[in-house]
XYZ file of C-alpha atoms in Angstrom:
515
model
C -65.396 1.227 15.022
C -65.669 2.211 18.539
C -69.054 4.397 19.068
C -70.416 6.408 21.040
C -73.127 7.294 23.908
C -75.512 9.890 24.520
C -74.074 11.919 27.735
C -77.181 12.663 30.116
C -76.829 15.452 32.850
C -78.886 14.291 36.208
C -79.963 17.141 37.825
C -82.378 16.030 40.339
C -82.049 19.108 42.803
C -83.529 21.516 39.688
C -86.023 18.912 38.942
C -87.702 19.117 42.713
C -88.671 22.681 42.965
C -90.733 22.675 39.970
C -92.789 19.735 41.334
C -94.907 22.096 43.417
C -95.399 23.929 46.776
C -97.507 22.728 50.086
C -100.403 24.889 50.458
C -99.689 25.716 53.987
C -97.387 24.361 56.362
C -98.062 22.511 58.751
C -98.063 23.690 62.472
C -96.365 20.548 64.494
C -93.228 21.292 62.950
C -92.336 25.402 63.627
C -88.956 24.959 65.777
C -88.011 21.101 64.564
C -84.798 20.940 64.013
C -85.814 19.998 60.798
C -87.916 22.284 59.731
C -85.590 23.380 56.566
C -85.641 20.426 55.651
C -88.960 19.955 56.483
C -89.969 22.724 54.043
C -87.915 22.290 50.934
C -89.626 18.927 51.096
C -93.163 20.052 50.938
C -92.319 23.246 48.407
C -90.222 20.440 46.278
C -93.695 18.064 46.675
C -91.674 15.163 47.900
C -93.264 14.132 50.667
C -96.305 15.934 51.914
C -98.793 16.874 55.579
C -101.303 13.914 56.992
C -105.224 15.293 55.861
C -105.118 16.976 59.772
C -102.194 18.872 58.995
C -99.932 17.717 60.838
C -96.668 16.586 59.795
C -95.577 14.744 63.093
C -92.153 13.920 62.405
C -91.045 12.061 65.120
C -93.550 9.338 64.017
C -91.423 7.030 63.356
C -92.040 6.307 58.562
C -93.132 2.427 57.894
C -91.920 0.939 54.830
C -95.441 2.332 52.532
C -93.840 6.165 54.079
C -90.441 5.367 52.818
C -91.113 4.361 49.177
C -93.341 7.121 48.349
C -90.987 10.597 49.179
C -87.876 7.591 48.096
C -89.820 7.860 44.837
C -90.904 11.133 44.682
C -87.752 12.820 45.905
C -85.853 10.362 42.348
C -88.437 10.866 40.495
C -89.281 7.295 40.240
C -92.258 6.334 37.988
C -91.809 3.467 36.986
C -93.508 -0.082 37.455
C -93.350 -3.571 37.929
C -95.354 -6.272 39.183
C -95.897 -6.313 43.049
C -95.902 -10.136 44.680
C -97.072 -8.981 47.765
C -100.022 -10.721 49.067
C -100.164 -7.895 52.284
C -100.286 -5.071 49.432
C -103.580 -5.404 47.413
C -104.252 -2.828 43.858
C -106.050 -0.594 45.583
C -103.899 0.390 49.058
C -103.311 4.289 48.213
C -99.205 2.798 48.563
C -99.397 0.381 46.035
C -97.873 2.001 42.843
C -95.236 3.679 44.754
C -94.116 -0.524 46.062
C -94.232 -1.049 42.748
C -92.207 2.163 41.380
C -89.630 1.104 44.402
C -89.910 -2.148 43.070
C -89.070 -1.498 39.333
C -85.603 1.236 40.914
C -84.687 -2.368 42.879
C -83.525 -0.500 45.569
C -86.722 -2.807 48.343
C -87.857 -6.067 48.807
C -90.453 -8.075 50.433
C -90.083 -10.753 53.458
C -89.438 -14.357 53.093
C -93.469 -14.951 53.342
C -94.491 -13.391 50.651
C -95.171 -9.889 51.814
C -94.020 -6.137 52.566
C -95.508 -4.739 55.483
C -96.520 -1.057 54.627
C -97.279 -0.434 57.864
C -93.833 -1.969 59.723
C -91.162 0.962 60.963
C -88.285 1.382 59.038
C -85.095 1.033 61.457
C -82.396 2.661 61.118
C -79.983 0.207 59.509
C -83.006 -0.499 56.802
C -82.512 2.478 55.895
C -78.889 2.626 55.732
C -78.787 -0.809 53.277
C -81.492 1.259 51.174
C -79.657 4.042 50.970
C -76.438 2.580 50.390
C -78.457 1.007 46.890
C -79.934 4.250 46.104
C -76.655 6.083 46.056
C -74.629 2.745 44.544
C -72.429 2.725 47.791
C -69.864 -0.149 47.375
C -69.849 -1.506 50.852
C -67.372 -0.311 53.799
C -67.253 -2.549 57.259
C -64.353 -1.140 58.603
C -65.861 2.818 58.495
C -68.572 1.428 61.330
C -66.235 0.266 63.481
C -65.985 3.577 64.699
C -69.882 2.866 66.792
C -70.015 0.836 70.411
C -72.782 -0.955 69.249
C -72.862 -4.314 67.292
C -73.502 -4.512 63.998
C -74.881 -7.034 61.807
C -73.151 -8.717 59.460
C -75.534 -7.791 56.744
C -76.031 -3.978 57.948
C -72.485 -3.764 58.545
C -71.141 -2.584 55.512
C -73.532 -0.921 53.636
C -73.949 1.523 57.578
C -70.313 2.271 56.513
C -70.478 3.330 54.035
C -73.768 6.167 54.370
C -71.944 7.240 57.554
C -68.985 7.776 54.761
C -70.253 9.649 52.537
C -72.250 11.965 55.020
C -75.171 10.722 54.383
C -76.503 8.889 58.206
C -74.240 9.815 61.707
C -73.989 8.377 64.714
C -74.820 9.922 67.642
C -73.141 11.387 70.760
C -72.615 8.753 72.649
C -70.593 7.416 69.410
C -73.767 3.938 69.232
C -75.518 3.955 65.599
C -78.186 2.672 66.911
C -79.602 0.314 63.847
C -82.262 -1.412 65.355
C -84.324 2.226 66.003
C -86.864 3.991 64.262
C -86.434 6.088 61.597
C -88.535 8.823 61.673
C -89.720 10.881 59.204
C -88.693 14.007 59.760
C -84.530 12.190 59.776
C -85.875 10.672 56.411
C -86.194 14.231 55.234
C -82.603 15.054 56.229
C -81.353 12.225 54.757
C -82.995 12.373 51.710
C -82.057 16.725 51.342
C -78.481 15.239 51.508
C -78.000 12.707 49.225
C -79.861 14.524 46.326
C -77.348 16.931 46.934
C -74.447 14.606 46.962
C -76.004 14.092 43.102
C -77.837 16.632 42.364
C -75.165 16.773 39.524
C -74.257 13.208 37.996
C -73.146 13.228 34.760
C -73.594 9.022 32.717
C -72.531 7.749 29.886
C -75.463 6.266 27.850
C -75.014 3.307 25.434
C -79.249 2.523 24.065
C -77.258 1.025 20.833
C -75.743 -2.625 19.744
C -72.480 -1.959 18.717
C -68.556 -1.972 20.359
C -67.522 0.322 22.528
C -64.014 2.107 23.864
C -60.501 2.240 22.156
C -58.787 -0.179 21.294
C -55.501 -0.105 22.682
C -54.700 1.848 25.472
C -57.515 2.580 27.941
C -59.917 5.773 28.570
C -61.740 7.177 32.062
C -64.937 7.917 32.012
C -65.504 9.826 34.648
C -68.846 9.710 36.083
C -71.609 6.125 35.486
C -71.994 4.328 32.693
C -75.265 2.566 31.715
C -75.779 0.274 29.304
C -79.114 -0.362 27.818
C -79.351 -2.479 25.228
C -78.543 -6.091 23.628
C -76.023 -6.775 22.391
C -73.127 -4.590 23.864
C -69.649 -5.333 24.057
C -67.027 -2.125 25.739
C -63.358 -2.811 25.716
C -60.658 -0.932 27.590
C -62.049 1.660 30.206
C -62.186 2.063 33.375
C -66.149 3.246 35.559
C -65.109 5.707 38.330
C -68.052 5.739 39.207
C -71.207 2.874 38.614
C -72.005 1.232 35.584
C -75.378 -0.334 35.064
C -77.277 -3.043 33.054
C -80.628 -2.506 32.630
C -83.236 -4.813 31.894
C -82.933 -3.415 28.415
C -81.121 -6.301 27.919
C -83.258 -8.669 27.638
C -82.205 -12.534 27.527
C -79.229 -10.472 24.706
C -75.482 -10.482 25.153
C -72.827 -8.177 26.938
C -69.603 -8.688 26.786
C -67.335 -6.218 29.355
C -63.520 -7.080 28.166
C -60.794 -4.712 29.837
C -62.726 -3.042 31.844
C -62.344 -1.469 35.715
C -65.043 -0.339 37.658
C -64.537 1.923 40.589
C -67.948 2.077 41.806
C -70.922 -0.565 42.500
C -72.149 -2.399 39.221
C -75.281 -3.539 38.663
C -76.969 -5.909 36.704
C -80.729 -5.961 36.294
C -81.356 -7.571 32.875
C -78.819 -10.744 30.574
C -80.406 -14.191 29.825
C -79.219 -17.168 30.600
C -76.014 -17.626 28.278
C -75.269 -13.657 28.533
C -73.015 -11.262 30.534
C -69.166 -12.130 29.799
C -66.571 -10.719 32.162
C -62.798 -10.747 30.719
C -60.025 -9.470 32.425
C -62.457 -7.265 34.008
C -61.900 -6.092 37.479
C -65.499 -5.419 39.145
C -65.397 -4.577 43.773
C -69.859 -5.199 44.411
C -72.304 -6.709 41.548
C -75.785 -6.440 42.035
C -78.051 -8.298 40.223
C -81.582 -7.886 40.153
C -83.352 -8.948 37.261
C -86.885 -8.682 37.055
C -87.637 -12.105 35.098
C -85.569 -15.146 34.644
C -81.876 -16.206 35.264
C -78.535 -14.144 33.953
C -75.108 -16.012 34.072
C -72.211 -14.523 34.700
C -68.144 -16.175 33.103
C -65.835 -15.133 34.391
C -62.736 -15.517 32.470
C -58.386 -14.936 32.040
C -57.269 -12.113 34.481
C -61.231 -11.243 35.783
C -61.106 -9.806 39.670
C -65.388 -9.862 40.875
C -64.573 -9.038 44.757
C -68.263 -9.808 45.670
C -71.494 -10.674 44.603
C -75.276 -10.299 45.669
C -76.996 -12.355 43.499
C -80.770 -10.564 44.242
C -82.879 -13.552 41.071
C -81.911 -17.085 40.695
C -78.613 -16.309 38.659
C -75.247 -18.555 37.431
C -71.894 -17.573 37.575
C -69.133 -19.723 35.977
C -65.619 -20.047 35.937
C -64.030 -20.456 32.924
C -60.065 -20.614 30.510
C -59.589 -17.951 34.381
C -56.040 -16.513 35.543
C -57.005 -14.378 38.285
C -59.342 -14.757 41.539
C -62.584 -14.752 39.331
C -65.663 -14.856 41.435
C -64.123 -14.143 45.608
C -67.216 -13.838 48.135
C -71.442 -14.842 46.474
C -74.333 -13.571 49.031
C -77.490 -15.309 47.814
C -80.206 -12.956 49.657
C -83.680 -13.904 50.629
C -85.114 -11.857 47.638
C -84.426 -14.791 45.198
C -87.250 -17.040 45.084
C -88.397 -20.631 46.377
C -88.190 -22.495 43.957
C -85.249 -21.649 42.385
C -81.948 -23.182 41.197
C -78.167 -21.282 41.197
C -74.905 -23.086 39.454
C -72.145 -21.788 40.733
C -69.162 -23.906 38.310
C -65.898 -22.134 39.035
C -63.636 -21.789 43.038
C -64.561 -19.071 44.626
C -63.413 -18.741 48.677
C -67.167 -17.595 50.429
C -71.243 -18.746 49.318
C -73.690 -16.960 52.365
C -76.963 -18.046 51.117
C -80.112 -16.405 53.339
C -82.895 -17.122 51.395
C -84.211 -20.505 51.547
C -85.446 -23.989 49.912
C -83.350 -23.260 46.687
C -80.502 -25.057 45.010
C -77.492 -23.765 44.660
C -75.737 -26.816 42.248
C -71.650 -26.924 42.982
C -70.234 -28.826 39.895
C -67.938 -31.759 39.313
C -64.902 -29.749 39.426
C -66.211 -26.170 41.344
C -64.379 -25.893 45.469
C -66.354 -23.134 47.613
C -63.394 -23.278 50.393
C -66.612 -21.658 53.180
C -70.235 -21.615 52.722
C -72.995 -20.160 55.015
C -76.599 -20.567 55.694
C -78.739 -19.093 57.054
C -81.356 -21.447 55.156
C -83.131 -24.784 54.044
C -81.732 -25.378 51.236
C -80.486 -28.325 49.177
C -76.547 -28.408 48.104
C -76.580 -30.035 44.594
C -73.992 -31.240 42.910
C -70.550 -32.959 42.871
C -67.714 -30.049 43.637
C -65.752 -29.999 47.079
C -67.137 -27.684 49.862
C -63.844 -27.592 52.805
C -65.697 -25.518 55.585
C -69.925 -25.245 55.491
C -71.295 -23.848 58.420
C -74.642 -24.538 59.180
C -77.167 -22.192 60.562
C -80.410 -23.554 59.807
C -82.536 -27.307 60.030
C -83.849 -28.603 57.080
C -80.407 -28.509 54.382
C -79.360 -31.566 52.190
C -75.722 -31.625 51.084
C -75.055 -34.182 47.928
C -71.863 -34.804 48.730
C -70.196 -34.757 52.208
C -68.422 -30.897 53.308
C -64.874 -31.576 54.114
C -65.416 -30.111 57.311
C -67.984 -28.477 58.655
C -69.760 -26.297 61.942
C -72.814 -26.410 63.067
C -76.020 -23.683 65.371
C -77.238 -24.859 68.344
C -80.061 -27.432 67.780
C -79.326 -27.567 64.194
C -80.954 -31.603 62.658
C -78.333 -32.103 59.510
C -78.927 -35.157 57.113
C -76.303 -35.233 54.782
C -76.574 -37.636 51.311
C -73.465 -39.455 50.332
C -73.212 -39.419 46.756
C -74.429 -42.802 45.164
C -72.006 -44.084 43.774
C -73.069 -45.389 40.652
C -72.766 -41.347 38.729
C -69.987 -40.064 41.905
C -68.587 -37.132 39.669
C -72.229 -36.815 38.080
C -74.226 -33.026 37.748
C -76.936 -34.565 37.644
C -80.550 -32.875 40.174
C -80.286 -36.387 42.005
C -77.308 -35.346 42.968
C -77.113 -39.058 44.179
C -79.576 -39.306 46.797
C -80.831 -42.894 46.993
C -83.407 -43.259 44.596
C -86.990 -41.353 45.786
C -89.116 -44.949 45.818
C -86.629 -46.601 48.561
C -87.717 -43.836 50.521
C -89.632 -40.876 52.269
C -88.722 -40.001 54.336
C -84.773 -39.599 55.744
C -83.408 -41.020 58.802
C -82.641 -38.298 61.168
C -82.070 -38.702 64.426
C -84.349 -36.822 66.995
C -83.863 -35.527 71.025
C -80.854 -37.407 71.966
C -80.642 -41.061 69.880
C -83.012 -42.206 68.137
C -83.129 -42.929 64.718
C -86.175 -41.841 62.646
C -87.253 -42.228 59.238
C -89.779 -43.956 56.855
C -89.270 -46.352 53.832
C -91.370 -46.811 50.968
C -93.600 -50.171 52.528
C -91.931 -53.351 50.969
C -88.876 -52.584 49.865
C -86.839 -52.746 52.580
C -87.430 -54.469 56.365
C -84.364 -53.615 57.860
C -81.572 -50.873 58.808
C -78.605 -51.166 59.880
C -76.126 -48.628 61.303
C -72.099 -47.931 60.590
C -69.714 -45.687 62.541
C -66.338 -46.174 61.051
C -66.943 -48.789 58.869
C -68.105 -51.642 62.805
C -72.111 -51.700 63.473
C -73.896 -50.787 65.942
C -76.575 -53.938 67.282
C -75.983 -57.695 65.549
C -77.791 -57.925 62.104
C -82.100 -58.179 62.638
C -82.013 -55.635 65.620
C -83.726 -52.470 64.204
C -86.356 -54.209 61.871
C -89.126 -52.281 59.784
C -92.211 -52.272 60.651
C -94.818 -52.975 57.347
C -95.800 -49.462 56.592
C -92.682 -48.574 56.148
C -92.247 -46.042 59.545
C -89.476 -46.577 62.575
C -88.126 -45.168 65.306
C -85.251 -47.261 67.258
C -82.730 -46.442 69.831
C -79.955 -46.355 68.684
C -77.589 -47.628 71.928
C -73.734 -46.157 72.003
C -73.989 -43.332 69.466
C -72.810 -40.582 70.963
C -73.488 -36.782 69.843
C -71.547 -34.673 67.180
C -70.578 -38.420 65.787
C -71.215 -39.447 62.160
C -73.072 -42.675 61.061
C -73.929 -45.137 58.157
C -77.031 -45.801 57.701
C -78.277 -47.827 55.011
C -80.966 -50.712 54.117
C -81.428 -54.160 54.319
C -83.776 -56.567 52.371
C -83.948 -60.417 53.704
C -80.919 -60.043 54.581
C -78.977 -57.996 51.571
C -78.703 -55.204 51.940
C -81.152 -52.494 49.290
C -78.227 -51.073 46.605
C -77.757 -47.465 46.971
C -79.990 -46.802 49.545
C -77.091 -45.551 51.783
C -77.783 -41.525 53.598
C -74.896 -40.660 56.304
C -76.558 -38.877 59.139
C -75.039 -36.658 62.190
C -76.286 -37.203 66.184
C -76.506 -33.872 67.063
C -77.263 -33.547 70.594
């Protein structure tokens, strides 16, 4: 039997009016272009002036001030653990950063910092506002601007401009790197709250099956799944779909669902989110702790997935397109392992120090790596674009495009375990290679093996040896550095280890001379 959820009328502007009033109007906002909006913000209580009685409307807004204003405007109160080393518990903004993390609209930097005093740029503001409003990206809408917009922010800029909450300048520019001012943020938040002044949200907070058995039902607003073991079926969600953290490690099934807004995943476990005959535009996975799995089957189509936390994606018994584009953000912690099982058009990775397993039988058409990562598994990669040093592969991509100055090492799969999806990725035994061979400078090959495990390096190109046997001998400490005569830039070479004239099994590696 189909269950009913509860309907929430979320009225931001009315709720904020009663927040209190600012006792004294700052003198430096008189005749300012945003004077009216600043006064309203002060009256509503979601913005404050400085102890000296000034508001400083033209001053760039810091990240700490930004999250404080947003939290007040949206009435975020829930907190989460803050992992940032530069946010001490006694800081005035610590609680606000904890609220921002819990709300899922902001993250820190790769070095584990939040940088609370750093100004927020206009493009960063666009990305955050887009997340807050749940807007799908609209990169084409940003084509109206003449300045060059980065790929990571272009879609969000287009979305907020299209929605009318941010705009460019008279010269036809957006100025993405320019700092946002305190007055500009107030104006933006005022517009956002006006757009979201009355948002109809349907919430399912008990386990069960929701939606008609046959036909289709349209939900005009947003839909929230707030409990484990929920199945929704035969629904069209005009707004956003949110799977909250209250799902925990439980299961959620979407069966014949179409979401026209954004799908936000904050809960679920390693066996949990099932997408059956479901059409999703943009999906954002942002679970605070633990890994979540999204499994697509039937005629499902998911256009773009943003992974902000450790996740596994799986396609099985698929008749539709499945997952199309996957973006792994730099919010994914170092040491995380992700699984991509199925066929993907584009996978773009910004996170550093993670392992991405592409198992046997899976395929990625375009892989773009912005950071040092390990690509494990025996799946097929048709083309890899490498934009960072230190990337390693368990299996060589069919085609490789290299950024300037990149040192790339391919690890060829161990023939004895071909087809295996083990975490070793077919790399040579750790007790033989201590440091994988790489070309440095022009044609110098360097590497280190465990002392006594090998006494000779032999180099092959297209099956033919470079140099004679015994030419490249390894010292007693296992380290070697050879000038390789005849090595050409952008050519691939096989490196093999020998001892007493016999090849050491399982030690073959493949390297590319780049310079």
